[in-house]
Structure formats: C-alpha cells, structure tokens
PDB file of C-alpha atoms in Angstrom:
ATOM      1  CA  MET A   1     138.413  98.999  83.504  1.00 40.00           C
ATOM      2  CA  SER A   2     141.222  96.823  84.748  1.00 42.00           C
ATOM      3  CA  LYS A   3     143.270  97.731  87.780  1.00 45.00           C
ATOM      4  CA  SER A   4     146.437  97.794  85.671  1.00 43.00           C
ATOM      5  CA  ASN A   5     145.026 100.646  83.563  1.00 45.00           C
ATOM      6  CA  ILE A   6     144.626 102.919  86.580  1.00 45.00           C
ATOM      7  CA  SER A   7     147.362 105.350  87.483  1.00 45.00           C
ATOM      8  CA  SER A   8     148.618 104.760  90.991  1.00 47.00           C
ATOM      9  CA  SER A   9     148.965 108.536  91.405  1.00 49.00           C
ATOM     10  CA  TRP A  10     145.218 108.807  92.022  1.00 56.00           C
ATOM     11  CA  ILE A  11     143.498 106.486  94.459  1.00 64.00           C
ATOM     12  CA  ALA A  12     140.057 107.131  95.903  1.00 67.00           C
ATOM     13  CA  GLN A  13     139.967 108.020  99.576  1.00 86.00           C
ATOM     14  CA  PHE A  14     136.804 107.117 101.480  1.00 93.00           C
ATOM     15  CA  LYS A  15     136.085 107.504 105.185  1.00 94.00           C
ATOM     16  CA  PRO A  16     133.841 105.474 107.501  1.00 96.00           C
ATOM     17  CA  GLY A  17     130.274 106.648 107.008  1.00 97.00           C
ATOM     18  CA  ASP A  18     130.801 107.739 103.382  1.00 96.00           C
ATOM     19  CA  ARG A  19     128.012 106.722 101.019  1.00 97.00           C
ATOM     20  CA  VAL A  20     129.332 104.778  98.023  1.00 97.00           C
ATOM     21  CA  GLU A  21     128.193 102.762  95.042  1.00 97.00           C
ATOM     22  CA  VAL A  22     129.847  99.400  94.478  1.00 97.00           C
ATOM     23  CA  SER A  23     130.521  97.741  91.123  1.00 95.00           C
ATOM     24  CA  SER A  24     130.943  94.023  90.607  1.00 85.00           C
ATOM     25  CA  ASP A  25     132.756  91.956  88.002  1.00 78.00           C
ATOM     26  CA  ASP A  26     130.856  88.831  89.026  1.00 84.00           C
ATOM     27  CA  PRO A  27     129.002  87.141  86.144  1.00 86.00           C
ATOM     28  CA  GLY A  28     125.473  88.478  85.893  1.00 85.00           C
ATOM     29  CA  PHE A  29     126.335  91.661  87.790  1.00 89.00           C
ATOM     30  CA  ARG A  30     128.626  93.503  85.346  1.00 87.00           C
ATOM     31  CA  GLY A  31     127.343  97.003  84.681  1.00 89.00           C
ATOM     32  CA  SER A  32     125.583  97.280  88.036  1.00 94.00           C
ATOM     33  CA  TRP A  33     126.118  99.588  90.997  1.00 96.00           C
ATOM     34  CA  PHE A  34     124.790  98.857  94.498  1.00 97.00           C
ATOM     35  CA  VAL A  35     124.509 101.519  97.221  1.00 97.00           C
ATOM     36  CA  GLY A  36     126.218 101.108 100.571  1.00 98.00           C
ATOM     37  CA  THR A  37     128.178 102.758 103.356  1.00 98.00           C
ATOM     38  CA  VAL A  38     131.892 102.520 104.131  1.00 98.00           C
ATOM     39  CA  ILE A  39     132.321 100.810 107.508  1.00 98.00           C
ATOM     40  CA  ARG A  40     136.115 100.973 107.677  1.00 96.00           C
ATOM     41  CA  ARG A  41     139.345 100.920 105.721  1.00 95.00           C
ATOM     42  CA  GLU A  42     141.495  97.807 106.036  1.00 94.00           C
ATOM     43  CA  ALA A  43     144.532  98.446 108.221  1.00 91.00           C
ATOM     44  CA  LYS A  44     146.792  95.964 106.395  1.00 93.00           C
ATOM     45  CA  ASN A  45     145.747  97.096 102.922  1.00 92.00           C
ATOM     46  CA  PRO A  46     144.637 100.751 102.810  1.00 89.00           C
ATOM     47  CA  ASN A  47     143.335 100.315  99.242  1.00 92.00           C
ATOM     48  CA  ARG A  48     140.559  98.005 100.504  1.00 95.00           C
ATOM     49  CA  TYR A  49     137.370  98.984 102.296  1.00 96.00           C
ATOM     50  CA  VAL A  50     134.651  97.172 104.211  1.00 97.00           C
ATOM     51  CA  VAL A  51     131.267  98.276 102.849  1.00 98.00           C
ATOM     52  CA  GLU A  52     127.776  97.466 104.125  1.00 98.00           C
ATOM     53  CA  TYR A  53     125.101  97.433 101.427  1.00 97.00           C
ATOM     54  CA  ASP A  54     121.764  99.212 101.857  1.00 96.00           C
ATOM     55  CA  GLN A  55     119.612  96.596 100.150  1.00 93.00           C
ATOM     56  CA  LEU A  56     121.673  93.410  99.841  1.00 93.00           C
ATOM     57  CA  TYR A  57     121.488  90.824 102.617  1.00 93.00           C
ATOM     58  CA  GLU A  58     123.719  87.970 103.795  1.00 92.00           C
ATOM     59  CA  ASP A  59     120.937  85.417 103.314  1.00 88.00           C
ATOM     60  CA  GLU A  60     117.331  85.015 102.221  1.00 87.00           C
ATOM     61  CA  SER A  61     115.956  85.903 105.667  1.00 88.00           C
ATOM     62  CA  GLY A  62     116.820  89.571 105.048  1.00 86.00           C
ATOM     63  CA  GLU A  63     117.812  90.118 108.650  1.00 89.00           C
ATOM     64  CA  LYS A  64     121.482  91.067 108.306  1.00 95.00           C
ATOM     65  CA  LEU A  65     122.848  93.471 105.699  1.00 96.00           C
ATOM     66  CA  LEU A  66     125.704  92.120 103.596  1.00 96.00           C
ATOM     67  CA  GLN A  67     129.200  93.448 104.252  1.00 96.00           C
ATOM     68  CA  GLU A  68     132.069  92.925 101.806  1.00 96.00           C
ATOM     69  CA  THR A  69     135.727  93.895 101.650  1.00 96.00           C
ATOM     70  CA  LEU A  70     136.363  95.615  98.323  1.00 96.00           C
ATOM     71  CA  ASP A  71     139.177  97.231  96.354  1.00 94.00           C
ATOM     72  CA  TRP A  72     138.971 101.008  96.025  1.00 92.00           C
ATOM     73  CA  ILE A  73     138.554 100.658  92.236  1.00 92.00           C
ATOM     74  CA  GLN A  74     135.117  99.064  92.817  1.00 95.00           C
ATOM     75  CA  LEU A  75     133.840 102.134  94.672  1.00 95.00           C
ATOM     76  CA  ARG A  76     132.554 105.528  93.644  1.00 95.00           C
ATOM     77  CA  PRO A  77     130.510 108.189  95.414  1.00 95.00           C
ATOM     78  CA  PRO A  78     126.836 108.325  94.446  1.00 93.00           C
ATOM     79  CA  PRO A  79     126.345 110.883  91.685  1.00 89.00           C
ATOM     80  CA  PRO A  80     124.762 114.152  92.812  1.00 82.00           C
ATOM     81  CA  PRO A  81     121.106 114.604  91.887  1.00 75.00           C
ATOM     82  CA  SER A  82     120.368 116.470  88.662  1.00 66.00           C
ATOM     83  CA  GLU A  83     120.044 120.179  89.267  1.00 56.00           C
ATOM     84  CA  LYS A  84     117.987 122.907  87.606  1.00 47.00           C
ATOM     85  CA  LYS A  85     115.532 121.522  85.087  1.00 55.00           C
ATOM     86  CA  LYS A  86     114.609 117.874  85.104  1.00 70.00           C
ATOM     87  CA  VAL A  87     116.676 115.810  82.662  1.00 77.00           C
ATOM     88  CA  GLN A  88     114.768 115.014  79.463  1.00 87.00           C
ATOM     89  CA  PHE A  89     115.532 111.435  78.469  1.00 93.00           C
ATOM     90  CA  LYS A  90     115.370 110.391  74.839  1.00 94.00           C
ATOM     91  CA  PHE A  91     116.005 107.440  72.522  1.00 96.00           C
ATOM     92  CA  GLY A  92     119.667 106.386  72.566  1.00 96.00           C
ATOM     93  CA  ASP A  93     120.580 107.935  75.919  1.00 95.00           C
ATOM     94  CA  GLU A  94     123.026 105.877  77.981  1.00 95.00           C
ATOM     95  CA  VAL A  95     121.378 105.537  81.377  1.00 95.00           C
ATOM     96  CA  GLU A  96     121.439 103.679  84.653  1.00 95.00           C
ATOM     97  CA  ALA A  97     118.101 102.201  85.734  1.00 97.00           C
ATOM     98  CA  PHE A  98     117.219 101.246  89.294  1.00 97.00           C
ATOM     99  CA  HIS A  99     116.316  97.553  89.131  1.00 95.00           C
ATOM    100  CA  SER A 100     116.756  94.566  91.468  1.00 92.00           C
ATOM    101  CA  ASP A 101     118.154  96.713  94.313  1.00 93.00           C
ATOM    102  CA  GLY A 102     120.864  98.414  92.211  1.00 95.00           C
ATOM    103  CA  TRP A 103     121.640 100.753  89.326  1.00 96.00           C
ATOM    104  CA  TRP A 104     122.165  98.906  86.012  1.00 96.00           C
ATOM    105  CA  GLU A 105     123.807 100.343  82.882  1.00 95.00           C
ATOM    106  CA  GLY A 106     121.685 100.334  79.748  1.00 96.00           C
ATOM    107  CA  ALA A 107     120.407 102.403  76.834  1.00 97.00           C
ATOM    108  CA  ILE A 108     116.979 103.849  76.118  1.00 98.00           C
ATOM    109  CA  THR A 109     115.502 102.015  73.137  1.00 98.00           C
ATOM    110  CA  ALA A 110     111.977 103.466  73.153  1.00 97.00           C
ATOM    111  CA  GLU A 111     109.960 106.305  74.632  1.00 96.00           C
ATOM    112  CA  HIS A 112     106.512 105.374  75.984  1.00 96.00           C
ATOM    113  CA  SER A 113     103.637 107.560  77.114  1.00 94.00           C
ATOM    114  CA  GLY A 114     103.341 108.621  80.725  1.00 93.00           C
ATOM    115  CA  GLY A 115     107.055 109.303  81.212  1.00 91.00           C
ATOM    116  CA  LYS A 116     108.126 105.702  80.717  1.00 96.00           C
ATOM    117  CA  PHE A 117     111.125 104.443  78.768  1.00 98.00           C
ATOM    118  CA  ALA A 118     112.282 101.051  77.514  1.00 98.00           C
ATOM    119  CA  VAL A 119     115.861 100.308  78.531  1.00 98.00           C
ATOM    120  CA  PHE A 120     117.990  97.582  76.961  1.00 98.00           C
ATOM    121  CA  PHE A 121     120.664  95.927  79.092  1.00 95.00           C
ATOM    122  CA  ARG A 122     123.541  94.547  77.010  1.00 90.00           C
ATOM    123  CA  GLY A 123     124.778  92.138  79.663  1.00 86.00           C
ATOM    124  CA  SER A 124     121.501  90.302  80.158  1.00 89.00           C
ATOM    125  CA  LYS A 125     120.048  91.046  76.694  1.00 92.00           C
ATOM    126  CA  GLU A 126     116.837  92.207  78.414  1.00 95.00           C
ATOM    127  CA  GLN A 127     114.596  95.162  77.693  1.00 97.00           C
ATOM    128  CA  ILE A 128     112.511  96.525  80.574  1.00 98.00           C
ATOM    129  CA  VAL A 129     110.213  99.562  80.783  1.00 98.00           C
ATOM    130  CA  PHE A 130     110.956 102.054  83.582  1.00 98.00           C
ATOM    131  CA  GLU A 131     109.390 105.192  84.935  1.00 96.00           C
ATOM    132  CA  GLU A 132     111.479 108.317  84.536  1.00 94.00           C
ATOM    133  CA  LYS A 133     112.036 108.490  88.327  1.00 94.00           C
ATOM    134  CA  ASP A 134     113.995 105.205  88.149  1.00 96.00           C
ATOM    135  CA  LEU A 135     116.477 106.479  85.537  1.00 95.00           C
ATOM    136  CA  ARG A 136     119.584 108.630  85.623  1.00 93.00           C
ATOM    137  CA  LEU A 137     122.091 109.560  82.943  1.00 92.00           C
ATOM    138  CA  ARG A 138     125.104 107.247  82.901  1.00 92.00           C
ATOM    139  CA  ARG A 139     128.432 108.730  83.927  1.00 90.00           C
ATOM    140  CA  GLU A 140     131.868 107.413  84.832  1.00 90.00           C
ATOM    141  CA  TRP A 141     133.799 108.307  87.996  1.00 90.00           C
ATOM    142  CA  VAL A 142     137.327 108.976  86.663  1.00 88.00           C
ATOM    143  CA  LYS A 143     140.171 110.193  88.879  1.00 84.00           C
ATOM    144  CA  GLY A 144     137.830 111.876  91.326  1.00 85.00           C
ATOM    145  CA  LYS A 145     135.560 113.533  88.737  1.00 87.00           C
ATOM    146  CA  TRP A 146     132.334 112.631  86.965  1.00 87.00           C
ATOM    147  CA  GLU A 147     132.712 112.162  83.203  1.00 87.00           C
ATOM    148  CA  PRO A 148     131.078 113.793  81.423  1.00 77.00           C
ATOM    149  CA  PRO A 149     130.755 116.602  83.969  1.00 66.00           C
ATOM    150  CA  PHE A 150     127.223 117.145  85.278  1.00 58.00           C
ATOM    151  CA  GLU A 151     127.108 120.780  84.172  1.00 56.00           C
ATOM    152  CA  GLN A 152     128.018 119.854  80.571  1.00 49.00           C
ATOM    153  CA  VAL A 153     125.371 117.136  80.309  1.00 50.00           C
ATOM    154  CA  GLN A 154     122.779 119.384  81.979  1.00 47.00           C
ATOM    155  CA  ARG A 155     123.395 122.140  79.371  1.00 47.00           C
ATOM    156  CA  GLU A 156     123.327 119.647  76.474  1.00 51.00           C
ATOM    157  CA  LYS A 157     120.013 118.208  77.678  1.00 50.00           C
ATOM    158  CA  GLU A 158     118.455 121.664  78.108  1.00 48.00           C
ATOM    159  CA  VAL A 159     119.484 122.710  74.569  1.00 47.00           C
ATOM    160  CA  SER A 160     118.329 119.541  72.756  1.00 50.00           C
TER     161      SER A 160
END
C-alpha cells in the first residue's frame, strides 16, 4: 500500500516500549514482518519512529540489535493470539509463517500429516513445510483495526 493511498486523518500512534511488527519494501523482504520495540518517536518528524528489532542484528557478530528509523506506515501492533478453539488451517488459507526471524506472507498449498502444512511464498517462489505452531492467519492492519476482524475469522474457521 503506498503512502499516498492512506488517509492523513488516521495515523498510527505508538509509544516507547510498544511492541510492533515492521514491514519492508526492500527487495527480497516484501511480504515480511519483523518483531521489535518502539524506542522513541522522532522529534522533528512525529510520523517516524526508532524501532529496535528482537532478532535482527547490526552485523554478523550478533552482539548489537539493529535499530532503524521508520515511517508509521511500516508499523503495526502484533496481532493478538487466536482465542477459543485453535485455528484449523486448510488448503488455500492465506497465512503468515515464521521463517528467517520474521513473519512471511504466503498461502497453504498442501496439508501434511502431523500438523504440518506446505506454504508457498509468491515473492520468492518458494514452498516450505511448517509446523502449525509457526503459522497464523494473515490479516491487514487498516486504520487501527485488524481486517478481517479476529472474531469473524474465528467463527468462520469454527464453522468450516
């Protein structure tokens, strides 16, 4: 989603210490979300935040966590965990899979025994098998709300 398509009447507000997920438009990273914490809001540009990642480092030594200054449009809160019954994944579900230190958007292309699922990633044209614990249903953070709403998806999954 481009910045020009976003209404300026709604801008995300995050505080230092807030947990966030960060998207990237860098080649090879489109469709991924990496977890971090808001360190501060920029004083000169209140629509930009300094975020420290949980699992991305400044260099190969892995000693110092990476911090980046990011536009608010690249941030969203982590989705709440699924409530009630466990989500039942099936062929065709749009999901996010935890892989290479982040959540990557894909689609389930096969169901395997033992609670495993094959997920195809459009961006990299890869298919990887994941355990159910490393998957979540894909949602969009739109104007301060999850789309589709968690309750709606939960009911649809319980009925099907």
